[in-house]
XYZ file of C-alpha atoms in Angstrom:
571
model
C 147.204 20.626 119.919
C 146.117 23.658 122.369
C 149.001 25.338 124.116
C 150.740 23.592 127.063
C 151.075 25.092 130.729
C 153.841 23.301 132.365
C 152.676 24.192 135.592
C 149.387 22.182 135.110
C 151.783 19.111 134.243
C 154.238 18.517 136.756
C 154.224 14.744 135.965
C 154.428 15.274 132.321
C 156.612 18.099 131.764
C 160.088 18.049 131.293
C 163.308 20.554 130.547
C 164.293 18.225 127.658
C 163.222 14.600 125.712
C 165.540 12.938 124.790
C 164.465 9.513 122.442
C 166.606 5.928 122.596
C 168.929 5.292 125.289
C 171.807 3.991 122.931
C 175.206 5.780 121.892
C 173.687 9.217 121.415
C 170.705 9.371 123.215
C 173.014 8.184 126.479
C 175.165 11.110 125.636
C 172.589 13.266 125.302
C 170.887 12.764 128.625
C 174.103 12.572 130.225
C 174.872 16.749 128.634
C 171.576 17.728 129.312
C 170.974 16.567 132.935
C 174.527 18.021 133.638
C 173.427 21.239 132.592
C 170.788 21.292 134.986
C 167.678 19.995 132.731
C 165.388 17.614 134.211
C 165.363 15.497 131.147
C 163.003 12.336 129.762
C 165.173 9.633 128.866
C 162.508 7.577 126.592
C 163.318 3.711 125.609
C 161.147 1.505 123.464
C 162.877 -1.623 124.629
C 162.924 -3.243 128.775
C 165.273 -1.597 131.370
C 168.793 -2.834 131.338
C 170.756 -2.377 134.815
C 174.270 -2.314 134.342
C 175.428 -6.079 135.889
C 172.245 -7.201 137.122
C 170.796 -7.800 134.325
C 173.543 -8.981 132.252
C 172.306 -12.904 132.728
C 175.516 -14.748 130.219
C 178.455 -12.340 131.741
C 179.670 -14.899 133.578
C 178.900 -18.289 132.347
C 180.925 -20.606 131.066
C 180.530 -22.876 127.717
C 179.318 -25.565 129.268
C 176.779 -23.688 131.400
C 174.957 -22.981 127.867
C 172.531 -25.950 127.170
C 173.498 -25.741 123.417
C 177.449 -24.507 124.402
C 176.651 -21.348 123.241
C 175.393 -22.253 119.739
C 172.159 -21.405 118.575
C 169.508 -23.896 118.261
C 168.558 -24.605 114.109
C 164.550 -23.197 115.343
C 165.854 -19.840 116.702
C 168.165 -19.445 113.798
C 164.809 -20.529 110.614
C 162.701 -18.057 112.748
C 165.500 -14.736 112.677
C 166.829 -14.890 109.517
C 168.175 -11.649 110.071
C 169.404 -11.149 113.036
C 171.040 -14.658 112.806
C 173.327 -13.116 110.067
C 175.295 -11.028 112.945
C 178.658 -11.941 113.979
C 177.413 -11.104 117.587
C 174.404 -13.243 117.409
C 174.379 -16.233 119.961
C 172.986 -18.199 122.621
C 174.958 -15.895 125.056
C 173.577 -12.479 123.489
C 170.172 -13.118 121.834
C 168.606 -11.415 124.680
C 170.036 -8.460 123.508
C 168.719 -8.676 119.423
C 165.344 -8.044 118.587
C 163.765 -10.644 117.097
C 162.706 -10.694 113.015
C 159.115 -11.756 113.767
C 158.403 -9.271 116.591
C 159.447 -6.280 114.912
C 158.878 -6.682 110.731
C 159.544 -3.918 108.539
C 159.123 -4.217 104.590
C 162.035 -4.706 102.686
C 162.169 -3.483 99.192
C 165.324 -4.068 98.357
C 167.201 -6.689 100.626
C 168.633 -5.560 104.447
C 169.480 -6.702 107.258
C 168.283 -4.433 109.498
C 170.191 -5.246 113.216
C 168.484 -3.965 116.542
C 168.809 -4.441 120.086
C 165.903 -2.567 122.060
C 166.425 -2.151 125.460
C 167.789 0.690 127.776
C 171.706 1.100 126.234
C 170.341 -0.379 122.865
C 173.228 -1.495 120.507
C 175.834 0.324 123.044
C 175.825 -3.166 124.465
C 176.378 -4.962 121.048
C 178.991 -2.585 119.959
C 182.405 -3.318 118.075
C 183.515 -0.230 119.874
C 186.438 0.444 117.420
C 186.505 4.612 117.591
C 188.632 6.688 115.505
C 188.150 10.284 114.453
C 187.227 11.607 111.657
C 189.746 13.831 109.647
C 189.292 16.968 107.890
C 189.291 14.976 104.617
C 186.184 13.047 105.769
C 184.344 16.292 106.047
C 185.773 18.251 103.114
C 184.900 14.358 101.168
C 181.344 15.797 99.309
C 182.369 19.142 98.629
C 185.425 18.885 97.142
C 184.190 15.430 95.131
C 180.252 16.736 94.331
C 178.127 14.223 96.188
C 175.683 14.198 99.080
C 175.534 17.894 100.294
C 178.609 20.076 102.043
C 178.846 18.947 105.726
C 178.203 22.496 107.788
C 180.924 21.642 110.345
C 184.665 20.856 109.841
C 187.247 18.678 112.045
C 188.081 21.952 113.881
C 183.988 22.738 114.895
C 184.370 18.701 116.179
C 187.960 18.289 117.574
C 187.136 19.594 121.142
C 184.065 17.462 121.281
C 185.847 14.338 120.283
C 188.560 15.226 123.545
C 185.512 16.107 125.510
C 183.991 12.195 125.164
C 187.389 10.741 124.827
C 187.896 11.551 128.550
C 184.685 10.080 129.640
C 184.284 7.656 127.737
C 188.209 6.125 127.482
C 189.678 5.427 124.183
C 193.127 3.405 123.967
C 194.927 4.382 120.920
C 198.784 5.452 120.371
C 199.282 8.860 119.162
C 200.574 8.106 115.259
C 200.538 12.131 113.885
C 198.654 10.907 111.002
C 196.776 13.338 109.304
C 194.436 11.090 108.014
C 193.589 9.857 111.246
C 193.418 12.121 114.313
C 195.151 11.953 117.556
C 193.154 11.909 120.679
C 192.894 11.762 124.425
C 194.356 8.249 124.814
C 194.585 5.671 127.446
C 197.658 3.361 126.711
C 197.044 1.477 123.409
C 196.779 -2.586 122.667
C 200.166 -4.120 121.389
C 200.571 -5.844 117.865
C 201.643 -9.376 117.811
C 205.026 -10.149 116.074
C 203.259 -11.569 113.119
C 201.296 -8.376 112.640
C 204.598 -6.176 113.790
C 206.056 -7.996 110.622
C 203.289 -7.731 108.376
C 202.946 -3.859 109.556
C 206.888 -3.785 108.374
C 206.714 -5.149 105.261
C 203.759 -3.095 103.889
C 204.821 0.466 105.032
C 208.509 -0.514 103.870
C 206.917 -0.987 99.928
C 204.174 1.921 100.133
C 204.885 5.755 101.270
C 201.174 6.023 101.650
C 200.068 3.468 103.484
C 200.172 3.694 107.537
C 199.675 0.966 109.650
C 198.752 1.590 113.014
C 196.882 -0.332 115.989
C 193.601 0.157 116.202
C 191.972 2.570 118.898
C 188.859 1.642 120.587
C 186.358 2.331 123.762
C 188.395 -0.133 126.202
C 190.017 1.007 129.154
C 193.058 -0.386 129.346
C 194.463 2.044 132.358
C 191.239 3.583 133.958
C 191.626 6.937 135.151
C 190.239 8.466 137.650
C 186.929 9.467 135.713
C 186.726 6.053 134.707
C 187.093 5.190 138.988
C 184.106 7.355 139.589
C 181.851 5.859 137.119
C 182.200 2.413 138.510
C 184.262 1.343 135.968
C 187.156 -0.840 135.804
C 189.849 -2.022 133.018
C 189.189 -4.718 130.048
C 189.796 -8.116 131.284
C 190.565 -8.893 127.218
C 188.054 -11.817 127.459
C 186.056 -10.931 124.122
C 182.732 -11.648 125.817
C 181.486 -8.367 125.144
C 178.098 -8.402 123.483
C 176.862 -10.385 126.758
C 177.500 -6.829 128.742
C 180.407 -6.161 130.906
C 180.165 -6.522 134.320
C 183.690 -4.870 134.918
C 182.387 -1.350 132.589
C 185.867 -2.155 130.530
C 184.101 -1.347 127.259
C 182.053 1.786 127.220
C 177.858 1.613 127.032
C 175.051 3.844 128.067
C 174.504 1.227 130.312
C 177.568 1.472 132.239
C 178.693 4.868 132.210
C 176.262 7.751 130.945
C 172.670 6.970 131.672
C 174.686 5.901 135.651
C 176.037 9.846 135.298
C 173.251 11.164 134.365
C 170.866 9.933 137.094
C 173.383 10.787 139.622
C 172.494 14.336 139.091
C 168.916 13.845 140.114
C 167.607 15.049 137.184
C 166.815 11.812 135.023
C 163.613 10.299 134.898
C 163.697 6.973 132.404
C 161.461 5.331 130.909
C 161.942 1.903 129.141
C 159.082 0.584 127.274
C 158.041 3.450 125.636
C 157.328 3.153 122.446
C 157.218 6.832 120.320
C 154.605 7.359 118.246
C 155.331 10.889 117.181
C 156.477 13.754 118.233
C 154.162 16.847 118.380
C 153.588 20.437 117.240
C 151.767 23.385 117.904
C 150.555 24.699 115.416
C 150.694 28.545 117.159
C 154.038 28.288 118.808
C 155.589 27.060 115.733
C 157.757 24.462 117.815
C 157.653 20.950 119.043
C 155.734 20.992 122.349
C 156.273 16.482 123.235
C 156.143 13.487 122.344
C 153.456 10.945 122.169
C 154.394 7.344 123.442
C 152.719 3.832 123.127
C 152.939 1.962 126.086
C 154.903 -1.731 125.199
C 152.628 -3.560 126.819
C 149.205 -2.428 127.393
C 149.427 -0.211 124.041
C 147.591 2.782 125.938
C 149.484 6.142 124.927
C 150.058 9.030 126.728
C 151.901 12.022 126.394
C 155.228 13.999 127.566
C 156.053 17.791 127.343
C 158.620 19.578 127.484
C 161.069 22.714 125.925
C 163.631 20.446 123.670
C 163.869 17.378 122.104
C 166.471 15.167 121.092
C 165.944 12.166 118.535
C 168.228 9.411 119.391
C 166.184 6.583 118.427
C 169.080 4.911 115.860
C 169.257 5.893 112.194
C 165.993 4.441 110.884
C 163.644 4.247 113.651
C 164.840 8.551 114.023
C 163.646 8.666 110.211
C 160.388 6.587 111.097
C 159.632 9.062 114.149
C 159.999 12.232 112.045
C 158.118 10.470 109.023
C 155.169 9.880 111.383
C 154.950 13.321 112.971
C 152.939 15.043 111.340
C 151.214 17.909 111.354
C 148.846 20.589 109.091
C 152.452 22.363 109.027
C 154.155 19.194 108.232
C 152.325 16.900 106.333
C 155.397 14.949 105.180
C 156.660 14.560 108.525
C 158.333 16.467 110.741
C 160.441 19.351 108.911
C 160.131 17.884 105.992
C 159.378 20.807 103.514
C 161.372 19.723 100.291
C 160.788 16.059 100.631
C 164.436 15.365 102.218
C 162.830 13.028 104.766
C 164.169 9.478 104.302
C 166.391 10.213 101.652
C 170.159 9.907 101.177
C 170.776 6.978 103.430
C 173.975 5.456 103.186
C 175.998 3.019 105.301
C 179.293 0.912 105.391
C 180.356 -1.545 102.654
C 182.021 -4.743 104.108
C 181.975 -7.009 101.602
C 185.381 -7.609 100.405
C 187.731 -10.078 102.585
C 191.127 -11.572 102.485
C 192.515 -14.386 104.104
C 196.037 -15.963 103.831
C 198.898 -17.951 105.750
C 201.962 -16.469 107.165
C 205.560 -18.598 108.010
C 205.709 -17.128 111.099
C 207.329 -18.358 114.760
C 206.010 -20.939 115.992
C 207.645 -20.363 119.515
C 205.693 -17.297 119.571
C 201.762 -16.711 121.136
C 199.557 -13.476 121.817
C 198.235 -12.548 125.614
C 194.679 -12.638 125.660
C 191.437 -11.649 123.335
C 192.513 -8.074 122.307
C 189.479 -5.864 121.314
C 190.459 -4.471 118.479
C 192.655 -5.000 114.803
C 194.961 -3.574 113.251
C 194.074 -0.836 110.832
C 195.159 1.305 108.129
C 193.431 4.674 107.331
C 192.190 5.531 104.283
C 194.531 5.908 101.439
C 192.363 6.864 98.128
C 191.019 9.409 96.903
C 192.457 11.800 99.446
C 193.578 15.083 97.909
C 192.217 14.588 94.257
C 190.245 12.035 92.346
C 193.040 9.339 91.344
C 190.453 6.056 90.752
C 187.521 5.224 88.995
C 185.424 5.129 92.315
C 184.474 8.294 94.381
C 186.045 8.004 98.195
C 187.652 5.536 100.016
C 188.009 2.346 102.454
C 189.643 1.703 105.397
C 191.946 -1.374 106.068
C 191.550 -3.955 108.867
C 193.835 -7.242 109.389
C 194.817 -9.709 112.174
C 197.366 -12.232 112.183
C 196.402 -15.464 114.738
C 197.265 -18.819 115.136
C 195.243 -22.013 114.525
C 193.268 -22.788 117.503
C 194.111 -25.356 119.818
C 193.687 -29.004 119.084
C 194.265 -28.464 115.350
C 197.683 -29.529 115.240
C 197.036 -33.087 114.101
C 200.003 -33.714 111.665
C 201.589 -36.161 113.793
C 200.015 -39.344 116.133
C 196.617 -39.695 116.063
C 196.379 -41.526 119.516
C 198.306 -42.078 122.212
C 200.459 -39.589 124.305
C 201.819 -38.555 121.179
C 198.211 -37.311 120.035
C 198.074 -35.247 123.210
C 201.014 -33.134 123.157
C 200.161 -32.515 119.140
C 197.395 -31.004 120.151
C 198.159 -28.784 123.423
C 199.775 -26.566 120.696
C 198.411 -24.032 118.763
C 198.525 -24.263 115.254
C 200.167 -22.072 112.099
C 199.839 -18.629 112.024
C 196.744 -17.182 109.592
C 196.076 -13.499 108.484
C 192.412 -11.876 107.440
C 192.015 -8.658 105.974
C 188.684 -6.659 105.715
C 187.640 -3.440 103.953
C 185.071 -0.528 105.303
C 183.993 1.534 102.250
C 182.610 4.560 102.569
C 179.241 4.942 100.362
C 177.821 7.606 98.481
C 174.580 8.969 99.590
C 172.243 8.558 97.073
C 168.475 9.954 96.886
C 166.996 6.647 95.743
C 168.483 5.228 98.734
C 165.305 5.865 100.964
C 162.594 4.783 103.775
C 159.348 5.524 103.617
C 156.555 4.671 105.385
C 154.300 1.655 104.878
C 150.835 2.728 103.528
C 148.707 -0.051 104.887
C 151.184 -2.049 106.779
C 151.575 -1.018 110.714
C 152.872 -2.666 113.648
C 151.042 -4.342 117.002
C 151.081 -0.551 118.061
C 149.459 0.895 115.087
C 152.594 2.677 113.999
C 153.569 2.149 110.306
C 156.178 -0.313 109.486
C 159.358 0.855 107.471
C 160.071 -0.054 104.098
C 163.518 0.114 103.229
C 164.608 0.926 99.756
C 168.685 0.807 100.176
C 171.457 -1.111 98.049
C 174.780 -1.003 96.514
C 175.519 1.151 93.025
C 178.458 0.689 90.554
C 180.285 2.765 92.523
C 180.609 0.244 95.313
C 181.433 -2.257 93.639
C 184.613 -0.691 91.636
C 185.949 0.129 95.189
C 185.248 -3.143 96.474
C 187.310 -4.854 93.906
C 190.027 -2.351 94.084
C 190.225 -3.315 98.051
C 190.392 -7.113 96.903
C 193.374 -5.938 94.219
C 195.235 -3.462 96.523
C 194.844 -6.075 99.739
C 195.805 -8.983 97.820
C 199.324 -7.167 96.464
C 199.732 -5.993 100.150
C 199.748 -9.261 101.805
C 201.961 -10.465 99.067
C 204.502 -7.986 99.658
C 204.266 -8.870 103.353
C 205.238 -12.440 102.371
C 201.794 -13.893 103.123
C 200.769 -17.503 101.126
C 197.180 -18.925 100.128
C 196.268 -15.351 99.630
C 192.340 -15.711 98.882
C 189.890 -12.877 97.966
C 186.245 -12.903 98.718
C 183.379 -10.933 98.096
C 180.170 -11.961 100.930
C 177.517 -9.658 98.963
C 176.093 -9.493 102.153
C 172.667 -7.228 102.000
C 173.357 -3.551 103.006
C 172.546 -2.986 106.903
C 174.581 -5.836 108.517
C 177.289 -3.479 108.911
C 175.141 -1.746 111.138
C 176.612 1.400 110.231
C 173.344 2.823 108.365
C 173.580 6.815 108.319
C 171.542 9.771 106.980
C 167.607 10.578 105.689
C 167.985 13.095 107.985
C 170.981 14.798 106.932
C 173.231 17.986 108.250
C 173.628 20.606 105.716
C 173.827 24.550 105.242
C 171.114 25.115 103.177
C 167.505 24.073 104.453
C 166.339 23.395 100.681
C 168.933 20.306 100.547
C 169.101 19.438 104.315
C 167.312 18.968 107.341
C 169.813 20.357 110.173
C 171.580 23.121 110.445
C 175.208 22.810 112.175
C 174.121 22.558 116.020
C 171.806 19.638 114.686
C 169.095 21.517 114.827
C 165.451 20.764 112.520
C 166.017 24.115 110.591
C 162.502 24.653 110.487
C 161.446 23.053 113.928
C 164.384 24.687 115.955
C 163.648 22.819 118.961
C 164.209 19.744 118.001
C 167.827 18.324 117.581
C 168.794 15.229 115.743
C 172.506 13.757 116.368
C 172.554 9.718 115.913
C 173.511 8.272 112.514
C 170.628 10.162 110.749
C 171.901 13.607 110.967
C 175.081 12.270 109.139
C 175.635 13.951 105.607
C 178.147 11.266 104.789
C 179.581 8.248 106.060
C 183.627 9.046 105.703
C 185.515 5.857 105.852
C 186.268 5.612 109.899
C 183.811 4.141 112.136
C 180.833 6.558 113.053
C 180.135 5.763 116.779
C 182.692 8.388 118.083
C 181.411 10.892 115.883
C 177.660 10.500 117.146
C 178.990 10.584 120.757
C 180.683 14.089 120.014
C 178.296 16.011 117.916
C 175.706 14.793 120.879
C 177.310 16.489 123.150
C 178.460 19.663 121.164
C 174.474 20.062 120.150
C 173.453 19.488 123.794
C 175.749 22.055 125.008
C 174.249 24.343 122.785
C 170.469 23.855 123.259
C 171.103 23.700 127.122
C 172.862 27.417 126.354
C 170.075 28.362 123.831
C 166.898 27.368 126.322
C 169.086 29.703 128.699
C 169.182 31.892 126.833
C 165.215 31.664 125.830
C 166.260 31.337 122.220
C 164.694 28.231 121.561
């Protein structure tokens, strides 16, 4: 490629790319335009305005032809996506379809996408903890993966820096295995779960059970005000897109910020083929995009880029750029590329029955469980698994219309079932993984897509390692809801493929030295300087909390720091 004057391209040029409009990329245009870039915010997927085009917010069950269920056809034809919890006649707008978008599977995954402008941000569980310093320290002090280049205290002002923006309810709980943050008032336990919490933390010194903290505002502040936001209405509709903002998305509250400035320019169905490099300047000069529909590319310049694309597709961008100085892909000198990916293990579930109150109810669809932080594993190796899991129950009541014990007919038959019935309680794990090497993507050598990009194959799956932790969840969980007095305690293992946690991380990972890694700490390609990687791939682990914060924070720590470093003509 022949050098670039920005000057001749005032259409084309840019301060800053970033790719994906999701959790990260969001962020990242958000930073960027605030610090006075005129940034490129690039989406493969169609444009998604915050309330208009959220078609299902509103509608009612019986406004749904099939009541909200999806029809057997849709279901045979995505296999895959069908497997999500969020998957329905309200939200399938949102999920990519299996037969639009294939990808090779060598081992079995569900691989979970939602391409439009906000991506998964509108799909979201949007539990959000932070991680603690034993999450970072994890592959260093236990030999895995590589050592993370940052600590909790390089993080800790990021994670207060999105916690205000973004709004995070949570208690503060002094738990050193589970940071404090910048709060909004936190979601109440249920008397069941008050008793259950009890009970457990009465017969184990280790174990903490606290409610869980997540990206609803349940008392917006005024930054919330200004964003157009307003407080969770507790209606668990969320995958169909808020149209009160009370859960946090791109959609709703950065990519809004960021054009407010003046300096956003997006564009939604953009597909990115690669991203380019001069071969004199020694630094990415753009990107080259596929047009979604009429497949005719074209090409954007500018000083920085930021790969937000989600874990895999980031992988299958860098993969695909190369160059005579990158053959491999895009700063891929030792073959790192790809490699390490790791993700979330959810397989292990518990479900039971608890004599609880029966003149007692709940208010509402509360967005979040409660949850225990990790307790293994945390200052020296005590199992025969490396890490950890994190702990996540509820405690409801039988729905409606089950209570059938009495009349069958009759008035009798109606007031049976006006009440709810007894009270349940399910308990699920989140294991942390161990990035392995042979847990890879690649790209296909003779298989591409309708855009003549390569498809992914995707070589990921569970190890011994997993498993032992897994059944030490189902043992541990099991003798906890016993002690709490729960009945019909029954284990179960899904085996669900890797993926449908949607939690994938790595292949481009963090590290200190650039023979084992890809970035250095400000998420930087250390040998392609300009470009900056901060959704799941840059992760060098996966730590046992939930990742989303953790992308939203090192997003805007790294686009602090390029915004400085471009000002500084360092980059």
């Amino acid at each position: 490629m022949a050098n670039v004057n920005f000057n001749e391209l005032p259409n084309n040029a840019f301060d800053a790319i970033v790719i994906g409009s999701g959790i990260s990329g969001g962020w990242a245009a958000k930073e960027l335009c605030e610090q006075g870039l005129k940034t490129l915010l690039l989406e493969r997927g169609k444009d998604v305005v915050h309330i208009k085009d959220y078609p299902t917010a509103t509608m009612n069950p019986w406004d749904f032809p099939h009541r909200g269920r999806l029809p057997l056809q849709i279901k045979e034809s995505n296999p895959i996506a069908e497997r999500c919890y969020a998957f329905s006649e309200a939200s399938e707008h949102f999920f990519v379809k299996d037969a639009e978008h294939p990808y090779v599977q060598d081992k079995p995954f569900d691989w979970i996408r939602g391409y439009q402008v906000g991506g998964k941000s509108l799909l979201w569980a949007r539990q959000t903890q932070r991680w603690s310093k034993f999450d970072f320290e994890g592959p260093a002090r236990d030999g895995f993966a590589v050592d993370w280049p940052i600590r909790y205290e390089d993080i800790a002002p990021w994670y207060s820096h999105v916690e205000h923006f973004v709004g995070i309810s949570g208690n503060h709980d002094g738990l050193e295995t589970l940071p404090d943050g910048e709060f909004l008032p936190a979601w109440t336990m249920n008397v069941v779960e008050k008793e259950i919490q009890k009970r457990i933390m009465s017969n184990y010194s280790d174990r903490n059970v606290i409610i869980g903290r997540c990206a609803h505002l349940t008392q917006p502040k005024e930054i919330h005000l200004q964003q157009g936001r307003g407080q969770c209405q507790a209606r668990s509709l969320c995958e169909r897109g808020c149209p009160f903002g009370g859960y946090f998305s791109s959609n709703s509250s950065t990519i809004p910020w960021a054009s407010k400035t003046g300096k956003l320019t997006l564009r939604p169905d953009s597909i990115v083929h690669s991203i380019i490099y001069d071969e004199s300047k020694q630094r990415a000069i753009g990107v080259r995009v596929i047009d979604a529909h009429t497949n005719k590319a074209v090409e954007y310049f500018s000083k920085i880029i930021f790969v937000n694309a989600s874990t895999l597709n980031t992988n299958l961008i860098l993969l695909n750029s190369t160059s005579k100085r990158f053959p491999d892909g895009l700063g891929n000198d030792h073959g790192l590329l790809g490699k390490y990916i790791a993700f979330h293990n959810y397989r292990g579930s518990i479900t039971a029955s608890f004599d609880g109150p029966m003149d007692k109810y709940y208010y509402g669809r509360r967005p979040t469980a409660v949850m225990m932080p990790n307790f293994r594993n945390l200052y020296k190796q005590e199992t025969d698994f490396l890490r950890g899991y994190m702990v996540f129950y509820t405690a409801t009541r039988a729905a409606w219309g089950h209570n059938t014990d009495g009349p069958t007919v009759g008035a009798g038959f109606k007031e049976a079932i006006s009440e709810p019935g007894q009270w349940n309680v399910f308990m699920m794990m989140q294991g942390e993984t161990i990035p392995k090497v042979n847990n890879m993507v690649q790209l296909s050598s003779n298989l591409k897509d309708k855009w003549g990009i390569p498809l992914l194959r995707i070589s990921v799956g569970y190890d011994d390692n997993d498993v032992r932790l897994l059944k030490d969840f189902l043992i541990q969980g099991a003798e906890m809801l016993d002690k709490a007095g729960c009945k019909n305690i029954i284990t179960a293992d899904s085996g669900q493929n890797p993926g449908l946690d949607i939690h994938e991380i790595g292949g481009v990972r963090m590290g200190k030295d650039p023979k084992t890694s890809m970035l250095n700490k400000w998420n930087q390609l250390h040998t392609c300087k300009n470009v900056y990687v901060t959704d799941g791939a840059c992760m060098t682990s996966t730590g046992t909390q939930n990742p989303s914060l953790t992308f939203m924070a090192l997003t805007a720590r790294a686009a602090n720091h390029a915004a400085a470093a471009l000002q500084r003509d360092e980059i």
